[in-house]
């Protein structure tokens, strides 16, 4: 699915958080959204998900109507509820669930739990899980929707490095295999460089840079947008590798 | 997980998850069945308990139409059965409304009693009692009608205050607490200006009592309960999603604002009709959802029926206690629920799994 964003603007009261932003992402593609804290990354994803009022246009395969199958994983993972992992993941298929849960829904949940290695946690209550485990459960919930458009807001922030790699590998593989359009907000520049097809860097609600990781992630951008002195080397696969050195003096 | 990465896309292996889902559903059904059996036993005991001694066997024979003695039938069918059934339906209505409140406000302290809805109904009833002589309709009708209307007014007030900040749970809870204090203050004012007779009536109404139950009142409460249940069950999954927070629920496609509005209307009807006929009864709406949560979790397909069931059971047990704690006297039910409810609630909260809230 082709997602095209044109002149997007989001305002919370008197605060303009996104102002005149143009972006696009296509099927089978991961678009990583980068930027400093408070730059408008989450608001961008929420606007695409239809969760905040906005101006400008967002089209899905050329149409303004959002597709039914959207997988959205918000940043917050602090939910405390007496719900099992199985019930939580089933909620990803909310629009299709009846009082009696069908076999197709259980099969879809089974597949995604297997995919993320969560099978053994299926009967556990959410509140009994660690933050990282909850993050995986909510990723499973987003995937259980069998989405065509997948939006993940900091999906690896609570995970150890092994799980970060594994989760992004899975997202990458599903994006390619199922031709998903995936928007993922990340703070880890190297993960973005490694797994994304395109990178959008946002600063103060405006698009600072947009393009392939190797074209966008460079020392000048890091200094200008993040205020960081860093060395950027290209790895064997041509993707940039960032070593932060120090915060720049303003 | 790493092995899975190297394999092709996982094939559905539904028997494991389907079996687990079936096992969870069966366990919850067993809890509901055990609660239902407890309810039947409690109903029989409630009917058997009272100034005139009846054995549970007498009650069962009378219910089956084989009592043999007219006096037993008269006591069972005309006096005690309506009271026992009203305890069940009022308990169910209060348990259900508490469960809805705790879910839509994502707050374990929420109930009609703690967020001003019952206090609103109490004020409405007291208003009629104080100005009763000036009303064109008999007080016996005006009191429940005004209690019902003021319960609705309190609900609308809570929602209107919450609306100022997008009907967020925090704002709705603050609105409820503000209205609780407002109606309590207004009630105190009415008590201050009331005549000694009116004051006595107000106090007795506020205690809560099942003794004025009739088959007609039972039918009205039951009708409201039966009308509300399908509306709630239709929203069961959406309410379950709301337990994960507003943003996540919206992300799953739930129109959170409309869902809350619908639920507030149902809480208003359930609390209003329950309180209108029996007075303010505390703690059932708070405690029953906690019992349900401990036993069946918060999948609302089980949580809502379980809250209604345990609300009914708790009020039925309180009804028995109200007739037995003081020999020869019937203690108002509201006093019993609060006295027994407080230690029970403390025990529940201490023993509840941390993971739940």
PDB file of N, CA, C and O in Angstrom, chain B residues 207-271:
ATOM      1  N   UNK B 207     -30.422   4.554  54.712  1.00  0.00           N
ATOM      2  CA  UNK B 207     -29.877   3.287  55.215  1.00  0.00           C
ATOM      3  C   UNK B 207     -29.963   2.189  54.154  1.00  0.00           C
ATOM      4  O   UNK B 207     -29.154   1.286  54.105  1.00  0.00           O
ATOM      5  N   UNK B 208     -30.993   2.272  53.344  1.00  0.00           N
ATOM      6  CA  UNK B 208     -31.255   1.218  52.364  1.00  0.00           C
ATOM      7  C   UNK B 208     -32.068   0.107  52.995  1.00  0.00           C
ATOM      8  O   UNK B 208     -31.773  -0.334  54.109  1.00  0.00           O
ATOM      9  N   UNK B 209     -33.117  -0.319  52.319  1.00  0.00           N
ATOM     10  CA  UNK B 209     -33.950  -1.390  52.865  1.00  0.00           C
ATOM     11  C   UNK B 209     -34.602  -2.181  51.740  1.00  0.00           C
ATOM     12  O   UNK B 209     -35.060  -1.611  50.753  1.00  0.00           O
ATOM     13  N   UNK B 210     -34.633  -3.481  51.933  1.00  0.00           N
ATOM     14  CA  UNK B 210     -35.280  -4.346  50.936  1.00  0.00           C
ATOM     15  C   UNK B 210     -36.726  -4.648  51.318  1.00  0.00           C
ATOM     16  O   UNK B 210     -37.458  -5.294  50.559  1.00  0.00           O
ATOM     17  N   UNK B 211     -37.142  -4.196  52.493  1.00  0.00           N
ATOM     18  CA  UNK B 211     -38.404  -4.680  53.049  1.00  0.00           C
ATOM     19  C   UNK B 211     -39.648  -4.175  52.316  1.00  0.00           C
ATOM     20  O   UNK B 211     -40.727  -4.710  52.484  1.00  0.00           O
ATOM     21  N   UNK B 212     -39.487  -3.117  51.510  1.00  0.00           N
ATOM     22  CA  UNK B 212     -40.664  -2.622  50.780  1.00  0.00           C
ATOM     23  C   UNK B 212     -40.760  -3.253  49.394  1.00  0.00           C
ATOM     24  O   UNK B 212     -41.498  -2.765  48.532  1.00  0.00           O
ATOM     25  N   UNK B 213     -40.007  -4.324  49.194  1.00  0.00           N
ATOM     26  CA  UNK B 213     -40.004  -4.954  47.860  1.00  0.00           C
ATOM     27  C   UNK B 213     -41.371  -5.546  47.527  1.00  0.00           C
ATOM     28  O   UNK B 213     -42.050  -6.084  48.395  1.00  0.00           O
ATOM     29  N   UNK B 214     -41.743  -5.397  46.266  1.00  0.00           N
ATOM     30  CA  UNK B 214     -42.989  -6.013  45.775  1.00  0.00           C
ATOM     31  C   UNK B 214     -42.674  -6.680  44.437  1.00  0.00           C
ATOM     32  O   UNK B 214     -41.626  -6.413  43.828  1.00  0.00           O
ATOM     33  N   UNK B 215     -43.606  -7.505  43.964  1.00  0.00           N
ATOM     34  CA  UNK B 215     -43.413  -8.143  42.661  1.00  0.00           C
ATOM     35  C   UNK B 215     -43.329  -7.096  41.548  1.00  0.00           C
ATOM     36  O   UNK B 215     -42.586  -7.246  40.590  1.00  0.00           O
ATOM     37  N   UNK B 216     -44.093  -6.014  41.698  1.00  0.00           N
ATOM     38  CA  UNK B 216     -44.090  -4.949  40.682  1.00  0.00           C
ATOM     39  C   UNK B 216     -42.727  -4.276  40.583  1.00  0.00           C
ATOM     40  O   UNK B 216     -42.200  -4.060  39.487  1.00  0.00           O
ATOM     41  N   UNK B 217     -42.164  -3.947  41.763  1.00  0.00           N
ATOM     42  CA  UNK B 217     -40.840  -3.302  41.761  1.00  0.00           C
ATOM     43  C   UNK B 217     -39.796  -4.253  41.181  1.00  0.00           C
ATOM     44  O   UNK B 217     -38.908  -3.846  40.429  1.00  0.00           O
ATOM     45  N   UNK B 218     -39.936  -5.523  41.561  1.00  0.00           N
ATOM     46  CA  UNK B 218     -38.996  -6.528  41.041  1.00  0.00           C
ATOM     47  C   UNK B 218     -39.043  -6.554  39.509  1.00  0.00           C
ATOM     48  O   UNK B 218     -38.007  -6.583  38.843  1.00  0.00           O
ATOM     49  N   UNK B 219     -40.268  -6.500  38.972  1.00  0.00           N
ATOM     50  CA  UNK B 219     -40.418  -6.562  37.509  1.00  0.00           C
ATOM     51  C   UNK B 219     -39.733  -5.383  36.835  1.00  0.00           C
ATOM     52  O   UNK B 219     -39.070  -5.537  35.798  1.00  0.00           O
ATOM     53  N   UNK B 220     -39.871  -4.194  37.439  1.00  0.00           N
ATOM     54  CA  UNK B 220     -39.274  -2.987  36.833  1.00  0.00           C
ATOM     55  C   UNK B 220     -37.739  -3.094  36.830  1.00  0.00           C
ATOM     56  O   UNK B 220     -37.074  -2.856  35.815  1.00  0.00           O
ATOM     57  N   UNK B 221     -37.188  -3.488  37.988  1.00  0.00           N
ATOM     58  CA  UNK B 221     -35.718  -3.578  38.071  1.00  0.00           C
ATOM     59  C   UNK B 221     -35.211  -4.647  37.095  1.00  0.00           C
ATOM     60  O   UNK B 221     -34.225  -4.448  36.381  1.00  0.00           O
ATOM     61  N   UNK B 222     -35.925  -5.768  37.072  1.00  0.00           N
ATOM     62  CA  UNK B 222     -35.517  -6.874  36.190  1.00  0.00           C
ATOM     63  C   UNK B 222     -35.563  -6.449  34.722  1.00  0.00           C
ATOM     64  O   UNK B 222     -34.681  -6.777  33.926  1.00  0.00           O
ATOM     65  N   UNK B 223     -36.604  -5.689  34.386  1.00  0.00           N
ATOM     66  CA  UNK B 223     -36.761  -5.222  33.004  1.00  0.00           C
ATOM     67  C   UNK B 223     -35.565  -4.361  32.578  1.00  0.00           C
ATOM     68  O   UNK B 223     -35.001  -4.546  31.484  1.00  0.00           O
ATOM     69  N   UNK B 224     -35.173  -3.438  33.454  1.00  0.00           N
ATOM     70  CA  UNK B 224     -34.031  -2.563  33.138  1.00  0.00           C
ATOM     71  C   UNK B 224     -32.755  -3.401  33.007  1.00  0.00           C
ATOM     72  O   UNK B 224     -31.967  -3.224  32.075  1.00  0.00           O
ATOM     73  N   UNK B 225     -32.595  -4.343  33.938  1.00  0.00           N
ATOM     74  CA  UNK B 225     -31.404  -5.207  33.919  1.00  0.00           C
ATOM     75  C   UNK B 225     -31.342  -6.012  32.620  1.00  0.00           C
ATOM     76  O   UNK B 225     -30.300  -6.060  31.943  1.00  0.00           O
ATOM     77  N   UNK B 226     -32.454  -6.594  32.261  1.00  0.00           N
ATOM     78  CA  UNK B 226     -32.503  -7.437  31.055  1.00  0.00           C
ATOM     79  C   UNK B 226     -32.275  -6.590  29.792  1.00  0.00           C
ATOM     80  O   UNK B 226     -31.651  -7.039  28.832  1.00  0.00           O
ATOM     81  N   UNK B 227     -32.739  -5.346  29.822  1.00  0.00           N
ATOM     82  CA  UNK B 227     -32.539  -4.472  28.656  1.00  0.00           C
ATOM     83  C   UNK B 227     -31.077  -4.050  28.524  1.00  0.00           C
ATOM     84  O   UNK B 227     -30.574  -3.872  27.418  1.00  0.00           O
ATOM     85  N   UNK B 228     -30.408  -3.864  29.666  1.00  0.00           N
ATOM     86  CA  UNK B 228     -29.024  -3.353  29.636  1.00  0.00           C
ATOM     87  C   UNK B 228     -28.008  -4.430  29.236  1.00  0.00           C
ATOM     88  O   UNK B 228     -27.002  -4.118  28.590  1.00  0.00           O
ATOM     89  N   UNK B 229     -28.254  -5.660  29.646  1.00  0.00           N
ATOM     90  CA  UNK B 229     -27.241  -6.711  29.456  1.00  0.00           C
ATOM     91  C   UNK B 229     -26.845  -6.916  27.983  1.00  0.00           C
ATOM     92  O   UNK B 229     -25.648  -6.919  27.667  1.00  0.00           O
ATOM     93  N   UNK B 230     -27.799  -7.048  27.044  1.00  0.00           N
ATOM     94  CA  UNK B 230     -27.368  -7.240  25.641  1.00  0.00           C
ATOM     95  C   UNK B 230     -26.579  -6.056  25.102  1.00  0.00           C
ATOM     96  O   UNK B 230     -25.634  -6.242  24.326  1.00  0.00           O
ATOM     97  N   UNK B 231     -26.962  -4.842  25.520  1.00  0.00           N
ATOM     98  CA  UNK B 231     -26.213  -3.651  25.055  1.00  0.00           C
ATOM     99  C   UNK B 231     -24.767  -3.757  25.521  1.00  0.00           C
ATOM    100  O   UNK B 231     -23.828  -3.441  24.774  1.00  0.00           O
ATOM    101  N   UNK B 232     -24.583  -4.192  26.766  1.00  0.00           N
ATOM    102  CA  UNK B 232     -23.221  -4.298  27.306  1.00  0.00           C
ATOM    103  C   UNK B 232     -22.436  -5.404  26.625  1.00  0.00           C
ATOM    104  O   UNK B 232     -21.264  -5.229  26.283  1.00  0.00           O
ATOM    105  N   UNK B 233     -23.083  -6.542  26.434  1.00  0.00           N
ATOM    106  CA  UNK B 233     -22.360  -7.671  25.862  1.00  0.00           C
ATOM    107  C   UNK B 233     -21.931  -7.380  24.428  1.00  0.00           C
ATOM    108  O   UNK B 233     -20.908  -7.874  23.961  1.00  0.00           O
ATOM    109  N   UNK B 234     -22.720  -6.564  23.728  1.00  0.00           N
ATOM    110  CA  UNK B 234     -22.346  -6.183  22.364  1.00  0.00           C
ATOM    111  C   UNK B 234     -21.040  -5.377  22.372  1.00  0.00           C
ATOM    112  O   UNK B 234     -20.281  -5.392  21.412  1.00  0.00           O
ATOM    113  N   UNK B 235     -20.796  -4.673  23.468  1.00  0.00           N
ATOM    114  CA  UNK B 235     -19.576  -3.859  23.571  1.00  0.00           C
ATOM    115  C   UNK B 235     -18.473  -4.573  24.355  1.00  0.00           C
ATOM    116  O   UNK B 235     -17.481  -3.939  24.729  1.00  0.00           O
ATOM    117  N   UNK B 236     -18.643  -5.872  24.613  1.00  0.00           N
ATOM    118  CA  UNK B 236     -17.713  -6.560  25.531  1.00  0.00           C
ATOM    119  C   UNK B 236     -16.255  -6.451  25.074  1.00  0.00           C
ATOM    120  O   UNK B 236     -15.372  -6.118  25.872  1.00  0.00           O
ATOM    121  N   UNK B 237     -15.995  -6.691  23.796  1.00  0.00           N
ATOM    122  CA  UNK B 237     -14.599  -6.630  23.333  1.00  0.00           C
ATOM    123  C   UNK B 237     -14.067  -5.205  23.339  1.00  0.00           C
ATOM    124  O   UNK B 237     -12.909  -4.959  23.643  1.00  0.00           O
ATOM    125  N   UNK B 238     -14.943  -4.269  22.989  1.00  0.00           N
ATOM    126  CA  UNK B 238     -14.504  -2.860  22.992  1.00  0.00           C
ATOM    127  C   UNK B 238     -14.168  -2.415  24.420  1.00  0.00           C
ATOM    128  O   UNK B 238     -13.198  -1.694  24.651  1.00  0.00           O
ATOM    129  N   UNK B 239     -14.978  -2.871  25.387  1.00  0.00           N
ATOM    130  CA  UNK B 239     -14.687  -2.528  26.790  1.00  0.00           C
ATOM    131  C   UNK B 239     -13.390  -3.198  27.252  1.00  0.00           C
ATOM    132  O   UNK B 239     -12.617  -2.618  28.009  1.00  0.00           O
ATOM    133  N   UNK B 240     -13.159  -4.414  26.776  1.00  0.00           N
ATOM    134  CA  UNK B 240     -11.903  -5.091  27.125  1.00  0.00           C
ATOM    135  C   UNK B 240     -10.722  -4.290  26.571  1.00  0.00           C
ATOM    136  O   UNK B 240      -9.712  -4.101  27.255  1.00  0.00           O
ATOM    137  N   UNK B 241     -10.874  -3.802  25.344  1.00  0.00           N
ATOM    138  CA  UNK B 241      -9.798  -3.001  24.731  1.00  0.00           C
ATOM    139  C   UNK B 241      -9.548  -1.733  25.538  1.00  0.00           C
ATOM    140  O   UNK B 241      -8.403  -1.285  25.681  1.00  0.00           O
ATOM    141  N   UNK B 242     -10.615  -1.173  26.096  1.00  0.00           N
ATOM    142  CA  UNK B 242     -10.475   0.074  26.859  1.00  0.00           C
ATOM    143  C   UNK B 242      -9.617  -0.134  28.107  1.00  0.00           C
ATOM    144  O   UNK B 242      -9.007   0.807  28.618  1.00  0.00           O
ATOM    145  N   UNK B 243      -9.561  -1.361  28.609  1.00  0.00           N
ATOM    146  CA  UNK B 243      -8.724  -1.658  29.767  1.00  0.00           C
ATOM    147  C   UNK B 243      -7.231  -1.445  29.450  1.00  0.00           C
ATOM    148  O   UNK B 243      -6.414  -1.352  30.344  1.00  0.00           O
ATOM    149  N   UNK B 244      -6.893  -1.422  28.169  1.00  0.00           N
ATOM    150  CA  UNK B 244      -5.486  -1.215  27.790  1.00  0.00           C
ATOM    151  C   UNK B 244      -5.160   0.266  27.622  1.00  0.00           C
ATOM    152  O   UNK B 244      -4.071   0.615  27.182  1.00  0.00           O
ATOM    153  N   UNK B 245      -6.108   1.125  27.948  1.00  0.00           N
ATOM    154  CA  UNK B 245      -5.868   2.562  27.847  1.00  0.00           C
ATOM    155  C   UNK B 245      -6.557   3.157  26.627  1.00  0.00           C
ATOM    156  O   UNK B 245      -6.803   2.464  25.637  1.00  0.00           O
ATOM    157  N   UNK B 246      -6.842   4.452  26.722  1.00  0.00           N
ATOM    158  CA  UNK B 246      -7.608   5.126  25.665  1.00  0.00           C
ATOM    159  C   UNK B 246      -6.906   5.077  24.317  1.00  0.00           C
ATOM    160  O   UNK B 246      -7.510   4.783  23.288  1.00  0.00           O
ATOM    161  N   UNK B 247      -5.597   5.372  24.322  1.00  0.00           N
ATOM    162  CA  UNK B 247      -4.896   5.494  23.045  1.00  0.00           C
ATOM    163  C   UNK B 247      -4.836   4.148  22.326  1.00  0.00           C
ATOM    164  O   UNK B 247      -5.076   4.054  21.123  1.00  0.00           O
ATOM    165  N   UNK B 248      -4.549   3.112  23.102  1.00  0.00           N
ATOM    166  CA  UNK B 248      -4.464   1.785  22.480  1.00  0.00           C
ATOM    167  C   UNK B 248      -5.837   1.359  21.967  1.00  0.00           C
ATOM    168  O   UNK B 248      -5.964   0.789  20.885  1.00  0.00           O
ATOM    169  N   UNK B 249      -6.879   1.648  22.764  1.00  0.00           N
ATOM    170  CA  UNK B 249      -8.235   1.287  22.326  1.00  0.00           C
ATOM    171  C   UNK B 249      -8.592   2.019  21.033  1.00  0.00           C
ATOM    172  O   UNK B 249      -9.140   1.432  20.096  1.00  0.00           O
ATOM    173  N   UNK B 250      -8.244   3.306  20.970  1.00  0.00           N
ATOM    174  CA  UNK B 250      -8.518   4.065  19.729  1.00  0.00           C
ATOM    175  C   UNK B 250      -7.744   3.465  18.572  1.00  0.00           C
ATOM    176  O   UNK B 250      -8.255   3.344  17.460  1.00  0.00           O
ATOM    177  N   UNK B 251      -6.504   3.081  18.853  1.00  0.00           N
ATOM    178  CA  UNK B 251      -5.680   2.455  17.813  1.00  0.00           C
ATOM    179  C   UNK B 251      -6.275   1.147  17.320  1.00  0.00           C
ATOM    180  O   UNK B 251      -6.037   0.732  16.180  1.00  0.00           O
ATOM    181  N   UNK B 252      -7.065   0.497  18.179  1.00  0.00           N
ATOM    182  CA  UNK B 252      -7.715  -0.764  17.784  1.00  0.00           C
ATOM    183  C   UNK B 252      -9.066  -0.516  17.123  1.00  0.00           C
ATOM    184  O   UNK B 252      -9.789  -1.460  16.814  1.00  0.00           O
ATOM    185  N   UNK B 253      -9.402   0.756  16.961  1.00  0.00           N
ATOM    186  CA  UNK B 253     -10.625   1.089  16.234  1.00  0.00           C
ATOM    187  C   UNK B 253     -11.835   1.375  17.111  1.00  0.00           C
ATOM    188  O   UNK B 253     -12.962   1.436  16.615  1.00  0.00           O
ATOM    189  N   UNK B 254     -11.626   1.587  18.416  1.00  0.00           N
ATOM    190  CA  UNK B 254     -12.758   1.854  19.311  1.00  0.00           C
ATOM    191  C   UNK B 254     -13.030   3.361  19.353  1.00  0.00           C
ATOM    192  O   UNK B 254     -12.102   4.153  19.519  1.00  0.00           O
ATOM    193  N   UNK B 255     -14.292   3.724  19.206  1.00  0.00           N
ATOM    194  CA  UNK B 255     -14.688   5.114  19.389  1.00  0.00           C
ATOM    195  C   UNK B 255     -14.898   5.307  20.893  1.00  0.00           C
ATOM    196  O   UNK B 255     -15.984   5.091  21.433  1.00  0.00           O
ATOM    197  N   UNK B 256     -13.804   5.690  21.565  1.00  0.00           N
ATOM    198  CA  UNK B 256     -13.775   5.695  23.033  1.00  0.00           C
ATOM    199  C   UNK B 256     -14.819   6.636  23.615  1.00  0.00           C
ATOM    200  O   UNK B 256     -15.525   6.303  24.574  1.00  0.00           O
ATOM    201  N   UNK B 257     -14.936   7.796  23.024  1.00  0.00           N
ATOM    202  CA  UNK B 257     -15.865   8.786  23.563  1.00  0.00           C
ATOM    203  C   UNK B 257     -17.318   8.277  23.532  1.00  0.00           C
ATOM    204  O   UNK B 257     -18.040   8.374  24.520  1.00  0.00           O
ATOM    205  N   UNK B 258     -17.713   7.705  22.418  1.00  0.00           N
ATOM    206  CA  UNK B 258     -19.096   7.217  22.301  1.00  0.00           C
ATOM    207  C   UNK B 258     -19.329   6.000  23.196  1.00  0.00           C
ATOM    208  O   UNK B 258     -20.405   5.831  23.760  1.00  0.00           O
ATOM    209  N   UNK B 259     -18.297   5.174  23.315  1.00  0.00           N
ATOM    210  CA  UNK B 259     -18.430   3.999  24.190  1.00  0.00           C
ATOM    211  C   UNK B 259     -18.655   4.438  25.634  1.00  0.00           C
ATOM    212  O   UNK B 259     -19.535   3.913  26.331  1.00  0.00           O
ATOM    213  N   UNK B 260     -17.874   5.429  26.077  1.00  0.00           N
ATOM    214  CA  UNK B 260     -18.047   5.921  27.456  1.00  0.00           C
ATOM    215  C   UNK B 260     -19.433   6.523  27.653  1.00  0.00           C
ATOM    216  O   UNK B 260     -20.076   6.302  28.677  1.00  0.00           O
ATOM    217  N   UNK B 261     -19.885   7.268  26.656  1.00  0.00           N
ATOM    218  CA  UNK B 261     -21.195   7.902  26.768  1.00  0.00           C
ATOM    219  C   UNK B 261     -22.292   6.833  26.891  1.00  0.00           C
ATOM    220  O   UNK B 261     -23.180   6.921  27.745  1.00  0.00           O
ATOM    221  N   UNK B 262     -22.207   5.815  26.030  1.00  0.00           N
ATOM    222  CA  UNK B 262     -23.190   4.717  26.089  1.00  0.00           C
ATOM    223  C   UNK B 262     -23.177   4.057  27.463  1.00  0.00           C
ATOM    224  O   UNK B 262     -24.222   3.790  28.051  1.00  0.00           O
ATOM    225  N   UNK B 263     -21.962   3.818  27.961  1.00  0.00           N
ATOM    226  CA  UNK B 263     -21.832   3.124  29.241  1.00  0.00           C
ATOM    227  C   UNK B 263     -22.350   3.978  30.393  1.00  0.00           C
ATOM    228  O   UNK B 263     -22.959   3.462  31.329  1.00  0.00           O
ATOM    229  N   UNK B 264     -22.104   5.284  30.327  1.00  0.00           N
ATOM    230  CA  UNK B 264     -22.630   6.157  31.375  1.00  0.00           C
ATOM    231  C   UNK B 264     -24.154   6.105  31.401  1.00  0.00           C
ATOM    232  O   UNK B 264     -24.768   6.104  32.470  1.00  0.00           O
ATOM    233  N   UNK B 265     -24.764   6.054  30.222  1.00  0.00           N
ATOM    234  CA  UNK B 265     -26.227   5.971  30.164  1.00  0.00           C
ATOM    235  C   UNK B 265     -26.699   4.681  30.826  1.00  0.00           C
ATOM    236  O   UNK B 265     -27.686   4.671  31.587  1.00  0.00           O
ATOM    237  N   UNK B 266     -25.994   3.583  30.580  1.00  0.00           N
ATOM    238  CA  UNK B 266     -26.387   2.302  31.173  1.00  0.00           C
ATOM    239  C   UNK B 266     -26.172   2.303  32.689  1.00  0.00           C
ATOM    240  O   UNK B 266     -27.010   1.796  33.448  1.00  0.00           O
ATOM    241  N   UNK B 267     -25.055   2.882  33.137  1.00  0.00           N
ATOM    242  CA  UNK B 267     -24.794   2.982  34.587  1.00  0.00           C
ATOM    243  C   UNK B 267     -25.905   3.787  35.243  1.00  0.00           C
ATOM    244  O   UNK B 267     -26.412   3.435  36.321  1.00  0.00           O
ATOM    245  N   UNK B 268     -26.284   4.860  34.582  1.00  0.00           N
ATOM    246  CA  UNK B 268     -27.338   5.717  35.118  1.00  0.00           C
ATOM    247  C   UNK B 268     -28.634   4.922  35.290  1.00  0.00           C
ATOM    248  O   UNK B 268     -29.288   4.987  36.342  1.00  0.00           O
ATOM    249  N   UNK B 269     -28.998   4.156  34.286  1.00  0.00           N
ATOM    250  CA  UNK B 269     -30.248   3.374  34.350  1.00  0.00           C
ATOM    251  C   UNK B 269     -30.149   2.285  35.422  1.00  0.00           C
ATOM    252  O   UNK B 269     -31.078   2.126  36.239  1.00  0.00           O
ATOM    253  N   UNK B 270     -29.039   1.574  35.441  1.00  0.00           N
ATOM    254  CA  UNK B 270     -28.897   0.453  36.390  1.00  0.00           C
ATOM    255  C   UNK B 270     -28.863   0.943  37.837  1.00  0.00           C
ATOM    256  O   UNK B 270     -29.572   0.414  38.703  1.00  0.00           O
ATOM    257  N   UNK B 271     -28.046   1.966  38.101  1.00  0.00           N
ATOM    258  CA  UNK B 271     -27.958   2.478  39.471  1.00  0.00           C
ATOM    259  C   UNK B 271     -29.269   3.140  39.863  1.00  0.00           C
ATOM    260  O   UNK B 271     -29.770   2.934  40.969  1.00  0.00           O
TER     261      UNK B 271
END
